[in-house]
Each structure stands twice: as structure tokens, then as C-alpha cells.
XYZ file of C-alpha atoms in Angstrom:
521
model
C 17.057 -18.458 -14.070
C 14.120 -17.070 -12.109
C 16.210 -13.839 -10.427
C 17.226 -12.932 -14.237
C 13.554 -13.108 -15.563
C 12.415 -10.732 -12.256
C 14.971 -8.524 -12.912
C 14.073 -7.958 -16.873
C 10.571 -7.967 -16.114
C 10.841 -5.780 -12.879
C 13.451 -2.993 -14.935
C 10.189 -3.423 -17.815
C 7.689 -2.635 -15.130
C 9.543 0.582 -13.431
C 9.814 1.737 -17.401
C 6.385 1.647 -18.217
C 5.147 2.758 -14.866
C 7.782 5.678 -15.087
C 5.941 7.310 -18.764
C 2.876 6.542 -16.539
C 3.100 8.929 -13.758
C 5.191 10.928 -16.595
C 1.855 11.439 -18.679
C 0.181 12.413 -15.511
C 2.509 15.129 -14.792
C 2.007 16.394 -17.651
C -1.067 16.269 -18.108
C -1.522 17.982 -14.358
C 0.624 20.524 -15.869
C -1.884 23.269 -17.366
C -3.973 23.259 -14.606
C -0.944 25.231 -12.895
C -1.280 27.715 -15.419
C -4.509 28.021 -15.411
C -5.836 27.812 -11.942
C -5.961 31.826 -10.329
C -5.211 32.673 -6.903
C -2.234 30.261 -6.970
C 1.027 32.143 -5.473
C 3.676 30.021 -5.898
C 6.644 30.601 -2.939
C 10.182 29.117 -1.704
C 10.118 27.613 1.843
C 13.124 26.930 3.864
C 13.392 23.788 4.925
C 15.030 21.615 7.268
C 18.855 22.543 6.885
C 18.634 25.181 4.633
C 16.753 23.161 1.926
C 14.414 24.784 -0.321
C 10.790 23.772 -1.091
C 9.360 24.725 -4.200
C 5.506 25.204 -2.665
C 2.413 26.597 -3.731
C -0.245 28.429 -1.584
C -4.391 29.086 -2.261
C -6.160 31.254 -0.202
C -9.959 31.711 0.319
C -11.647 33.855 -1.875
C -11.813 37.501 -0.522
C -8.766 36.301 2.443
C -7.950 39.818 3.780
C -5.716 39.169 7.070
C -9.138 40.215 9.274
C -10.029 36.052 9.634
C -7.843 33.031 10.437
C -8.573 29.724 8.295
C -7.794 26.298 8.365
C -4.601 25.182 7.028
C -4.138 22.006 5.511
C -0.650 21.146 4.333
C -0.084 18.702 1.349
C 3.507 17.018 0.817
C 3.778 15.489 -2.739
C 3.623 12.317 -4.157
C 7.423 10.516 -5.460
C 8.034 11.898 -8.620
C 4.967 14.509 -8.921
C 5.841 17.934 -8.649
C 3.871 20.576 -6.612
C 0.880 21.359 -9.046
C 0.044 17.722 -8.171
C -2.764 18.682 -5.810
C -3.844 22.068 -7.422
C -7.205 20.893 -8.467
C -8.139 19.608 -4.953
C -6.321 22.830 -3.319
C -8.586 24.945 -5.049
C -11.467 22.830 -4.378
C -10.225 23.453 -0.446
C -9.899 26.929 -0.412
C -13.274 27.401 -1.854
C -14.623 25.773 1.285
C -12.657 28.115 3.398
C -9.144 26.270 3.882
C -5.623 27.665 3.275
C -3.895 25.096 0.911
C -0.062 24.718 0.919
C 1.727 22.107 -1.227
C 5.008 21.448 -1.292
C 7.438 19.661 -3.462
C 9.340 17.386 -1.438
C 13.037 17.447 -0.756
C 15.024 15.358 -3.915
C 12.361 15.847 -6.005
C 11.670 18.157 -9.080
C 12.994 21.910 -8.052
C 12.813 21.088 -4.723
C 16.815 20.769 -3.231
C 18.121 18.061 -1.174
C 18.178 14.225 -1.983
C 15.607 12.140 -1.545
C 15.312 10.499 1.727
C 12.388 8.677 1.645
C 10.165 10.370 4.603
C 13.619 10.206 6.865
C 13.792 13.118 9.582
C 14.664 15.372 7.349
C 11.820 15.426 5.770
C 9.358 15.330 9.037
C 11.265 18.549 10.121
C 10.370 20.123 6.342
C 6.700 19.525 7.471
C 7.319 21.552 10.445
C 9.003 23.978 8.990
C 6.211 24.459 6.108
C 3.707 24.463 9.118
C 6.213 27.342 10.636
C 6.134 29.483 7.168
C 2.179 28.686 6.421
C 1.367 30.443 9.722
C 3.543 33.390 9.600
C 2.916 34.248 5.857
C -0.836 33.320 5.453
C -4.003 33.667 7.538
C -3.816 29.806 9.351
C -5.310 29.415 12.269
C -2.659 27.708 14.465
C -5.373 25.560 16.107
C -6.798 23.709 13.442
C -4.072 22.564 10.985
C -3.829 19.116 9.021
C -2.135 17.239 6.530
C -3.172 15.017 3.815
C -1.364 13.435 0.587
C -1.778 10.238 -1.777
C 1.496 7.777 -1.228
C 4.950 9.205 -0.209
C 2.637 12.252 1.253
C 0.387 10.323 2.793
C 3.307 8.899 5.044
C 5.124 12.140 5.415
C 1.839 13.106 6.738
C 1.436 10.205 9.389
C 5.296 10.728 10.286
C 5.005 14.279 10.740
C 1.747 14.009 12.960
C 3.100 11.833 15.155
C 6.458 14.121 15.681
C 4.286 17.748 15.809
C 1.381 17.927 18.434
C -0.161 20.974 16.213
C -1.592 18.444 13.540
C -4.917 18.232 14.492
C -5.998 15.659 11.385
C -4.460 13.440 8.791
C -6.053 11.903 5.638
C -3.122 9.952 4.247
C -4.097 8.092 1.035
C -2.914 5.030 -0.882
C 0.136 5.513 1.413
C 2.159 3.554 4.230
C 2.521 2.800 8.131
C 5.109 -0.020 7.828
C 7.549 0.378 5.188
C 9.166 -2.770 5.515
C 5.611 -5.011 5.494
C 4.879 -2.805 2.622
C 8.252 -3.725 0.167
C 9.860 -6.765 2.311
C 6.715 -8.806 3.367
C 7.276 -12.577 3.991
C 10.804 -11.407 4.373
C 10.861 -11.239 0.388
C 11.989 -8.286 -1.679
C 8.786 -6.639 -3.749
C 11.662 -5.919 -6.900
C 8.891 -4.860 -9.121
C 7.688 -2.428 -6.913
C 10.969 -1.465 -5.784
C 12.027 -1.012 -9.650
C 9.475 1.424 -10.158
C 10.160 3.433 -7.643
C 14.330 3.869 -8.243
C 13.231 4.080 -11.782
C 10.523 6.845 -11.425
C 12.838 8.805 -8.608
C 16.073 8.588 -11.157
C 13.516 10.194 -13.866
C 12.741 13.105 -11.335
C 14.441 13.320 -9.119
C 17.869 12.975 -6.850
C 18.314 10.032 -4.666
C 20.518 9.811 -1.079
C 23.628 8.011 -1.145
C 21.973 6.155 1.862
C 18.768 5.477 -0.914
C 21.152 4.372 -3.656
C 22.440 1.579 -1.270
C 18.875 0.404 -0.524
C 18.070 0.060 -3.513
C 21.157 -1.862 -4.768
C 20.834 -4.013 -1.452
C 17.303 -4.502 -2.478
C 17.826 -5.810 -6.085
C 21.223 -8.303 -4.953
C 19.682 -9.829 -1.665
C 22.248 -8.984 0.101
C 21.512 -10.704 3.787
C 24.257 -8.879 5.750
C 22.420 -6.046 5.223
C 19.173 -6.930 5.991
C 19.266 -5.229 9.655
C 20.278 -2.376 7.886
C 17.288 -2.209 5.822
C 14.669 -2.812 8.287
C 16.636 -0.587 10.669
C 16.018 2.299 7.905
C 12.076 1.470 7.032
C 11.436 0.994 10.669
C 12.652 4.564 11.085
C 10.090 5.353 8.516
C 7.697 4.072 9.704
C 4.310 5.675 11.639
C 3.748 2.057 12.936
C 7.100 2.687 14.894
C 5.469 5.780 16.652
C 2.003 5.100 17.169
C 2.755 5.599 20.638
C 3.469 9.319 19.692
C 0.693 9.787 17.869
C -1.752 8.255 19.871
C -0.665 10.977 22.608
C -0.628 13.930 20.353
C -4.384 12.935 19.379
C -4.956 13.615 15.318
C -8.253 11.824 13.366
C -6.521 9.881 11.345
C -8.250 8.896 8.025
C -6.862 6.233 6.354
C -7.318 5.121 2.330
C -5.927 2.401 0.450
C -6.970 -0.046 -2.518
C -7.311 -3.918 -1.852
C -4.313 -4.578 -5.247
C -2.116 -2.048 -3.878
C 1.212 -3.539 -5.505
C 3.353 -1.136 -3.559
C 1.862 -1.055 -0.257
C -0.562 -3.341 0.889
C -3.282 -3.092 2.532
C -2.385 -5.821 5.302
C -0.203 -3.335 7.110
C -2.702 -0.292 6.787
C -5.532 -2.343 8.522
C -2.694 -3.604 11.385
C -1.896 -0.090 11.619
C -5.159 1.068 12.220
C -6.087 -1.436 15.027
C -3.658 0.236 16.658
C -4.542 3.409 16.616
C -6.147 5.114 19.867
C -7.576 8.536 17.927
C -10.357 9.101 15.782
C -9.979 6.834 12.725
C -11.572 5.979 9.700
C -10.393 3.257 7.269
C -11.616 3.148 3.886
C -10.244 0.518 1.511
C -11.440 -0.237 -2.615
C -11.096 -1.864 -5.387
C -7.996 -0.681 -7.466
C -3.894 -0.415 -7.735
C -1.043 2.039 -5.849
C -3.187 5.449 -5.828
C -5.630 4.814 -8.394
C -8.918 5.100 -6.348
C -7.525 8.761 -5.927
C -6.000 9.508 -9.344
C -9.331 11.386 -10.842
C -9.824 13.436 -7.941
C -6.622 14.762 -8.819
C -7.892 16.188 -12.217
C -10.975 17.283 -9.972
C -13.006 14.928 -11.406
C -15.724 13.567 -8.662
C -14.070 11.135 -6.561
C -15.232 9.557 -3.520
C -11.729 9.269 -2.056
C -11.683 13.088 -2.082
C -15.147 13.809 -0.967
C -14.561 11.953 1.777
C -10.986 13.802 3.079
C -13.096 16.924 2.532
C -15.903 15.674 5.065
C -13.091 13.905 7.211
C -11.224 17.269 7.785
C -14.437 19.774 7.376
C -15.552 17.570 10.657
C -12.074 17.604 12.697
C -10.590 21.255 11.321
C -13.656 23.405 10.746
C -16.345 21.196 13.024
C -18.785 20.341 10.813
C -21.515 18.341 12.007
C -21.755 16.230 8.643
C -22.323 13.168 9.908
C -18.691 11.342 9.414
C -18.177 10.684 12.825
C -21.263 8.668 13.316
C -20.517 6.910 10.472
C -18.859 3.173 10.579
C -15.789 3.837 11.055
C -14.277 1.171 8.669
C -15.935 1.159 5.175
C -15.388 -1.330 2.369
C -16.204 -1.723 -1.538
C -16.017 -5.768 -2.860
C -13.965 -5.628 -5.827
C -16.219 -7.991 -7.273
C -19.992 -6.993 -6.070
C -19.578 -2.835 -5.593
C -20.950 -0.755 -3.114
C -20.272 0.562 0.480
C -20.222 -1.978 3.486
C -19.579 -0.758 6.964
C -17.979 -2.098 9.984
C -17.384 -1.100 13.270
C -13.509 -2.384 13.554
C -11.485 -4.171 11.144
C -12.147 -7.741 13.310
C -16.056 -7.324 12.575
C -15.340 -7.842 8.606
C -14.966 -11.198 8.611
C -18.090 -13.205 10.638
C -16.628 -16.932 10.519
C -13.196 -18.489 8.725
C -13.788 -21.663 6.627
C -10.590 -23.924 6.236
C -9.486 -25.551 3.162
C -7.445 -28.650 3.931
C -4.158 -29.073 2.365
C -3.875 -32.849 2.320
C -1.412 -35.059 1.487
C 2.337 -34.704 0.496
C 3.186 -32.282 -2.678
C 6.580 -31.477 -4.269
C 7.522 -29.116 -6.778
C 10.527 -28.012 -8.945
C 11.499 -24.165 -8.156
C 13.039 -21.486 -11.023
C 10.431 -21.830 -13.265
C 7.039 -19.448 -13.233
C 3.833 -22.446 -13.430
C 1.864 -19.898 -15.208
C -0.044 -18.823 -11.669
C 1.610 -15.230 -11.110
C 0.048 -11.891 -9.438
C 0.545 -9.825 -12.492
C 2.134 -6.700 -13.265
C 2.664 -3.939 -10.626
C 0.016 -1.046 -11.748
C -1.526 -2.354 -15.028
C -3.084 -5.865 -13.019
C -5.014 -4.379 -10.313
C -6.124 -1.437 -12.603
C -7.494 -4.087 -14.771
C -9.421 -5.669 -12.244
C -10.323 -1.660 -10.928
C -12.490 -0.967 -14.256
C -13.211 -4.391 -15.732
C -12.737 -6.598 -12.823
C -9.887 -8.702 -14.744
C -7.937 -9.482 -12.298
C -4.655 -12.087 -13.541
C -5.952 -15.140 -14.070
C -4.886 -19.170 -14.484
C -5.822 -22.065 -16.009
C -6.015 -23.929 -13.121
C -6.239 -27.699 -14.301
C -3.800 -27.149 -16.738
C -1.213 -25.581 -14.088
C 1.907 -27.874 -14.241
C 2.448 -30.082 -11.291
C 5.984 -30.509 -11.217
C 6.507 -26.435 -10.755
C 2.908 -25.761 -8.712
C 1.155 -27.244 -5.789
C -2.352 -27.171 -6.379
C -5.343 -27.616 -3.498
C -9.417 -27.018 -4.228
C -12.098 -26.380 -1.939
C -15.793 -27.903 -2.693
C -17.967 -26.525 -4.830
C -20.126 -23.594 -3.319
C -23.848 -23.948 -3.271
C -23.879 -20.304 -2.202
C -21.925 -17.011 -2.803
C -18.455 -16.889 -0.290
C -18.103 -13.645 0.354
C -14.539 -13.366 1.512
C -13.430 -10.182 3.625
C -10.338 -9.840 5.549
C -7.092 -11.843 5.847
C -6.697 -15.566 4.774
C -4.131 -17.294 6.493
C -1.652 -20.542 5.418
C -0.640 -22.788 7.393
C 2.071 -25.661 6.283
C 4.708 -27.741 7.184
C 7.427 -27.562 4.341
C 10.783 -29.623 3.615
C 13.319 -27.727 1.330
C 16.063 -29.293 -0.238
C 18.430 -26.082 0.122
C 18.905 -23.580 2.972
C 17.586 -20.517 1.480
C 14.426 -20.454 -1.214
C 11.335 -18.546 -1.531
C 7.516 -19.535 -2.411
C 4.374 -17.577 -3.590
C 0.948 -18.329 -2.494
C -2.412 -17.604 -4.852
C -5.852 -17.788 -3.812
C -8.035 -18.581 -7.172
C -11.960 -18.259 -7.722
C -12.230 -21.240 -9.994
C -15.109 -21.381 -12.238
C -16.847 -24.675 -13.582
C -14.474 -24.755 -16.597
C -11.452 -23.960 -14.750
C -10.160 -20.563 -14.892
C -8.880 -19.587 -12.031
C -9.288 -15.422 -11.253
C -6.948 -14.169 -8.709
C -8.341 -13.441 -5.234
C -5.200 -12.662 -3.457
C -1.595 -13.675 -2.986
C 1.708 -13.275 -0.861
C 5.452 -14.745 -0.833
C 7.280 -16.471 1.775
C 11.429 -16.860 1.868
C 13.064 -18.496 4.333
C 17.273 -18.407 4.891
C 19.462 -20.378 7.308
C 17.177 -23.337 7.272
C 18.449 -27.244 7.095
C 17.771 -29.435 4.025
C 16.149 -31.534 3.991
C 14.464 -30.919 7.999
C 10.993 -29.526 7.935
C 9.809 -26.449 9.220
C 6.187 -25.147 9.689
C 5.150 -21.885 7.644
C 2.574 -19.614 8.913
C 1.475 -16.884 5.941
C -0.800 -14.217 5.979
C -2.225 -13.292 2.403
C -2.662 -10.112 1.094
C -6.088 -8.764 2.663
C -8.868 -8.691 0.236
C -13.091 -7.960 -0.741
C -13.717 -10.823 -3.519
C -17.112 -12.281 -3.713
C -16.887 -15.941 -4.770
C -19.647 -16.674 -6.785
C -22.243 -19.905 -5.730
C -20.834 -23.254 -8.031
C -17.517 -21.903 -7.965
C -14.666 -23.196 -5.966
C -11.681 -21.703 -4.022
C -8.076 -23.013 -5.395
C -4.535 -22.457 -3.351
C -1.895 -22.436 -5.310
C 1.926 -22.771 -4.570
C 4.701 -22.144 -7.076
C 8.425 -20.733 -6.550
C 9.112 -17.546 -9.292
C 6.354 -14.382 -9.874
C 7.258 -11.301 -11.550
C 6.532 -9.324 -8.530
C 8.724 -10.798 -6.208
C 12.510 -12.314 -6.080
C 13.102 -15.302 -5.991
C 15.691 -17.132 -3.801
C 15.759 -20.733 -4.632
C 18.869 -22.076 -5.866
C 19.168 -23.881 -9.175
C 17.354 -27.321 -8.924
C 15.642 -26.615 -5.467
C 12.418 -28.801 -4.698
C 10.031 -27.775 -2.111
C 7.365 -30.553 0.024
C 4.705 -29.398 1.538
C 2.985 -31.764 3.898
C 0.257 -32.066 6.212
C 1.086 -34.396 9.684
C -1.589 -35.616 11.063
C -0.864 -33.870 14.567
C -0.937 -30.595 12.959
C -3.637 -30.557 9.035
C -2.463 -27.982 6.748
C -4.841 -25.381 5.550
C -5.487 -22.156 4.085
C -7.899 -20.277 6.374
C -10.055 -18.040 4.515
C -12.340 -15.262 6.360
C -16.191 -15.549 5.345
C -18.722 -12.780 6.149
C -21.911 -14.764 6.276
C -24.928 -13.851 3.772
């Protein structure tokens, strides 16, 4: 029962989420036509391909100076007057702008291969064009682009030494912790994007099987798939591009449905270059999205400093700067760190205490939304999903609550469950929630994650370590801090057979907790 409701609700999602990025396409659309100095060109790409791309010059470029070039890949589904607002914006501070429509999508030929080599060596071979055709300067070239380009970008920097910078936004390192974390499928996610790249585009027969392998669990295949996102991903070759030395700048909002911000901040820990790390309140891309109208946006404004400093030299400042900067989704304004460790000051446990069973294949009510629309909510009116916590219904959700707060928890970071749990069948799947519950009950959503298991004995326990989705949520003083465990979201599948139970228990050898990370007051 619960894999048929994910799979309406998921094919719902991808629908709605498709006329989404639809109406921004079209509503990008006139500023093609309008914006001047725009010379739109075909690039030969890797095998022959072509890429539809577009190229902005400086004002008054005359062949007699070399500028920066900054090369911008595409987001899936948008087509190549995505960035035109923000090119222009760049070659009015001196930069040569090239976007390009990626391969599978929109005019562009090829199939979509979902930043596989061949789209690395189109990169390159934009990189290659951009310098013989326009006034680049070959020494200071970077890349930058929101989601699929912001990955492109990190794969391509790490396979071509001439990338001197990177500002990759709202986008990946590890594509499998992004759609397959706690070794569960994200379908909603996933529906979006086969939904949104059947719309516009053209996928691989190699896509077409993920995708199909994605939505019927198939576990033979499972190798296969994290064989394929390893491939790409830049967390695979952060040896390569720690030794070809690019700043790296990297963006991302704390609800990002499709790609979390958990592997982003794991990614950038291991980074050896110049790095930033900026992360905000919002969904998939949205802390970007008016910047691409060339509205003020502080995503923007701060790629623009980011590569003014590494490109063009710039003493503005950005390099001095804490290097890992932070908005609470609940409380605003800028915090800064020196390292992603530094966010958190202490960790306060929440004991998980006795022994707890629930029924699986139904949804208790406690859920982490809808992919997009949720986290957007939360974004502009801080509404993030919420729950009725006391009314919650035991016999489908496991429900543990901290103390009232005398003061304000400010949580940063990573919290952390830890559980021993019995499962009556071999295979099955859980979703943890992290609730600020107020003094009549309502639970809002601080951060979740799911957890599947296969191959397991019923009936013998096992002990669960889970990291949650990595979150800013200030907890106000009176309030309390609720886990919550239940077996079906709309987000994620579900693998519990029909009639499944789950027990979680706590020996007395090894308590079970949630750990939550604190930054003291």
C-alpha cells in the first residue's frame, strides 16, 4: 500500500514541478530577445555533438585585450538563455560569458547523460572554442552553474587543470548520498527529474534504466547504480582536484529535496583548495532563482566577488572572510565559521528509552513534505511541514520528547540517531523527523532522513546509526525537541512488506539517542 501511494504522489510531484521550471523558462525567455551583445553560436562537442551556446563580450571587446572567461553549463531542463541576465551582469565587469546548453537537452544533440564523461569532455571542448573564437585569457578561466551545472562544473575542474575557479550552486558532489541516502531511493525527487528531462529533453538508454531501476527497487542492480553516480561524482575525484588547485565556492539550501546538504558539507571538508561554503534557508535552487531574472541576490553577488577575487584578483575582501557562512532558517542573518566542525559548539542527547513498536505501510501523519513547494514554504514564510505531535498515532509512529527548554537551542550541523531495531521481515525501510514542539503541540519540522535495510534476519536485532539531514533551526526557549519514527513519506520508498512491525529498543549496555548539535548562546 505505501509503494503505490509514493508512486501517485511522486508522478504528482515531478508534474507540478515540471510546469514549474516550465513557467521559468518561459518566463527567462524574452530576456534572450532582448538582451544586446548576445551572439548566439554552435560548439562541437565531445563526439561530434553540438552545443547550442551563447557568448557576451565586454563592452568595447576589440581583440587588443584578453578577459576572463567564465563558462556556464545549464541547469536540467533550462535551455541556454538560462543565465543571460547574470552573463550580462559578468561581462559588464569585464568577463567573457559562454553558456551552453547541455548535451540531451533542448537544441542541444546527444542524450542526456547525467554529467557522464561525455559531458566533462563538452566542457573542455567549450573551453577549447571560447579561447580560439573570443578574447579569453587562457590563464584565468572558471566555471559556475546552479544544479546539473554546478556538478558539470566540479567534474570538469577536477578533469582540466586550466579551471582556475568554480562556484557550483544548489548542485552535487555525491550523487548517490544525494538520491540514494540511507540506502533509500529519493522517488519524489527522482520523479521530477525523469519527468522534467522527458518534457525537454532526450534521455540515455543507460538513464532510462536508472530511472526504471530507481522506481522498482530492483537490488541486483544496486552496484550498478552506485557504480554510475560514483562515476559522477566530484567526491570520487577530489584527489584530482585537490592537485589541479581551483577555489571552489560552494552553495546550497538547508531543504534541498534533491541534493542535500549533508554531502556538500562532507565534500567540502575534503577539499584541500580555496573554499567557501555558503548554505540558506530554501529548496533545490531557490536561494539562486531571482538572481537569475537579475534581481539582487546574494547567492550571485557573492560568485561575482568569489571569481572577481580568484580570476581577475580583486582584493575585495572574500578571502579573509570565514570561509563557511550560514543563514538560520528560523532567526536570519549571516553567521561565520572557520570549518564546518566549528558550527556546532556542544551535542545534547535525547534519550530514546524504553521499547517501541509500530505497524509499517501506513503514513502517521509526520512526513517531510513535498519536494519543491515544502522547503519554499518554509524559504518565505518559514512554514516548514508540520505535525500534530500528541495526536500522532502510536501504532504507525514512535514518538520520543526532549525537556522543555528554558533557553533558545540553537541547532547547527548534523544530528545523529542511534538505535537498536528488531524487524519482523528481512527488508523494510524507516523515516526519522526531528520536530520543534510548541506548548500546544505542533510539531514544525527541523529535519529528517530514511533508513532501509535488506538481507537482515527477523526477528534478530541490529543497531542503526543515522545521520539527519544537516540543518540551521533555532528552537525557541519553552519549546521542546520531538523524534519521530514512522515507516511511509511521500519523499521516499518504502520497502516494508505488508504487515511489517518495527521495535526499537534501548539496552542498557548501549542507550539510544538522537544526538543533536547545539551552538551555545
Amino acid at each position: 500500500m505505501g509503494r503505490g501511494r509514493n508512486a501517485l504522489r511522486a508522478s504528482a510531484a515531478g508534474a507540478v514541478s515540471a510546469a514549474l521550471i516550465a513557467g521559468t523558462v518561459v518566463g527567462l525567455a524574452p530576456a534572450a530577445q532582448a538582451a544586446p551583445g548576445v551572439r548566439f553560436v554552435d560548439i562541437t562537442g565531445d563526439g561530434g555533438t553540438v552545443l547550442k551556446a551563447n557568448v557576451v563580450t565586454p563592452a568595447g571587446a576589440d581583440g587588443s585585450h584578453r578577459y576572463p572567461l567564465l563558462v556556464l553549463p545549464t541547469s536540467w531542463s533550462f535551455p541556454q538563455v538560462e543565465y543571460l541576465a547574470q552573463a550580462q551582469r559578468l561581462a559588464d565587469a569585464g568577463y567573457v560569458v559562454l553558456t551552453y546548453n547541455v548535451r540531451g537537452f533542448w537544441q542541444s544533440g546527444g542524450r542526456i547523460e547525467v554529467a557522464g564523461p561525455p559531458d566533462v569532455a563538452d566542457a573542455s571542448k567549450v573551453i577549447d572554442w571560447a579561447l580560439a573564437h573570443t578574447p579569453a585569457d587562457p590563464r584565468h578561466i572558471g566555471m559556475a552553474g546552479v544544479s546539473y551545472g554546478a556538478g558539470i562544473s566540479l567534474l570538469a575542474a577536477a578533469h582540466d587543470k586550466r579551471i582556475r575557479a568554480v562556484a557550483a550552486l544548489s548542485g552535487w558532489a555525491d550523487l548517490i548520498a544525494s538520491i540514494y541516502s540511507g540506502r533509500t531511493q529519493h522517488v519524489q525527487a527522482a520523479a521530477v527529474l525523469d519527468g522534467t528531462a522527458t518534457l525537454t529533453g532526450r534521455e540515455s538508454p543507460e538513464l532510462r534504466e536508472i530511472f526504471d531501476n530507481v522506481y522498482s527497487s530492483d537490488l541486483s542492480k544496486e552496484q550498478q547504480m552506485i557504480d554510475w553516480g560514483r562515476k559522477r561524482s566530484a567526491a570520487t575525484y577530489v584527489d584530482e582536484l585537490n592537485s589541479n588547485g581551483p577555489a571552489v565556492m560552494l552553495a546550497n539550501a538547508w531543504g534541498d529535496t534533491v541534493f542535500p546538504v549533508n554531502q556538500y558539507a562532507d565534500f567540502y571538508e575534503k577539499l584541500t583548495v580555496p573554499k567557501r561554503l555558503e548554505l540558506r534557508p530554501g529548496d533545490h535552487a531557490t536561494p539562486e532563482i531571482t538572481g537569475l531574472f537579475g534581481l539582487p541576490n546574494d547567492v550571485w553577488t557573492d560568485t561575482e566577488r568569489w571569481l572577481d577575487h580568484y580570476l581577475k584578483g580583486a582584493d575585495n575582501g572574500i578571502d579573509r572572510e570565514q570561509p563557511v557562512q550560514l543563514t538560520s532558517r528560523t532567526a536570519g542573518g549571516y553567521e561565520g565559521y572557520p570549518d564546518w566542525k566549528s558550527i556546532a559548539a556542544t551535542r545534547r542527547k535525547i534519550a530514546l528509552a524504553g521499547s517501541t513498536t509500530i505497524h509499517a505501510n501506513v503514513d502517521s501523519g509526520a512526513d517531510g513534505g513535498i519536494v519543491f513547494l515544502s522547503s519554499i514554504l518554509d524559504q518565505v514564510a518559514q512554514l516548514p511541514p508540520m505535525a500534530w505531535v500528541p495526536l500522532l498515532p502510536r501504532r504507525w509512529a514512535a514518538v520520543w520528547q526532549s525537556e522543555r527548554y528554558a533557553s533558545a537551542q540553537r541547532v547547527r550541523g548534523t544530528a545523529t540517531l542511534h538505535t537498536r531495531l528488531t524487524p519482523t521481515a528481512e527488508s523494510g525501510t524507516f523515516v526519522a523527523y526531528l520536530y520543534d514542539v510548541g506548548p500546544f503541540g505542533v510539531g514544525k519540522l527541523v529535519t529528517n532522513a530514511p533508513y532501509t535495510w535488506h538481507g537482515r534476519t527477523p526477528g534478530e536485532p541490529f543497531d542503526v546509526g543515522l545521520d539527519l539531514f544537516s540543518t540551521a533551526y533555532d528552537v525557541p526557549a519553552g519549546h521542546r525537541l520531538a523524534l519521530v519514527v514512522d515507516t511511509v513519506d511521500p519523499l521516499y520508498s518504502e520497502h516494508n512488506p505488508p504487515g511489517a512491525q518495527l521495535t526499537f529498543s534501548s539496552p542498557a549496555n548501549d542507550p539510544s539517542y538522537v544526538s543533536v548539535p547545539v551552538r551555545e548562546q
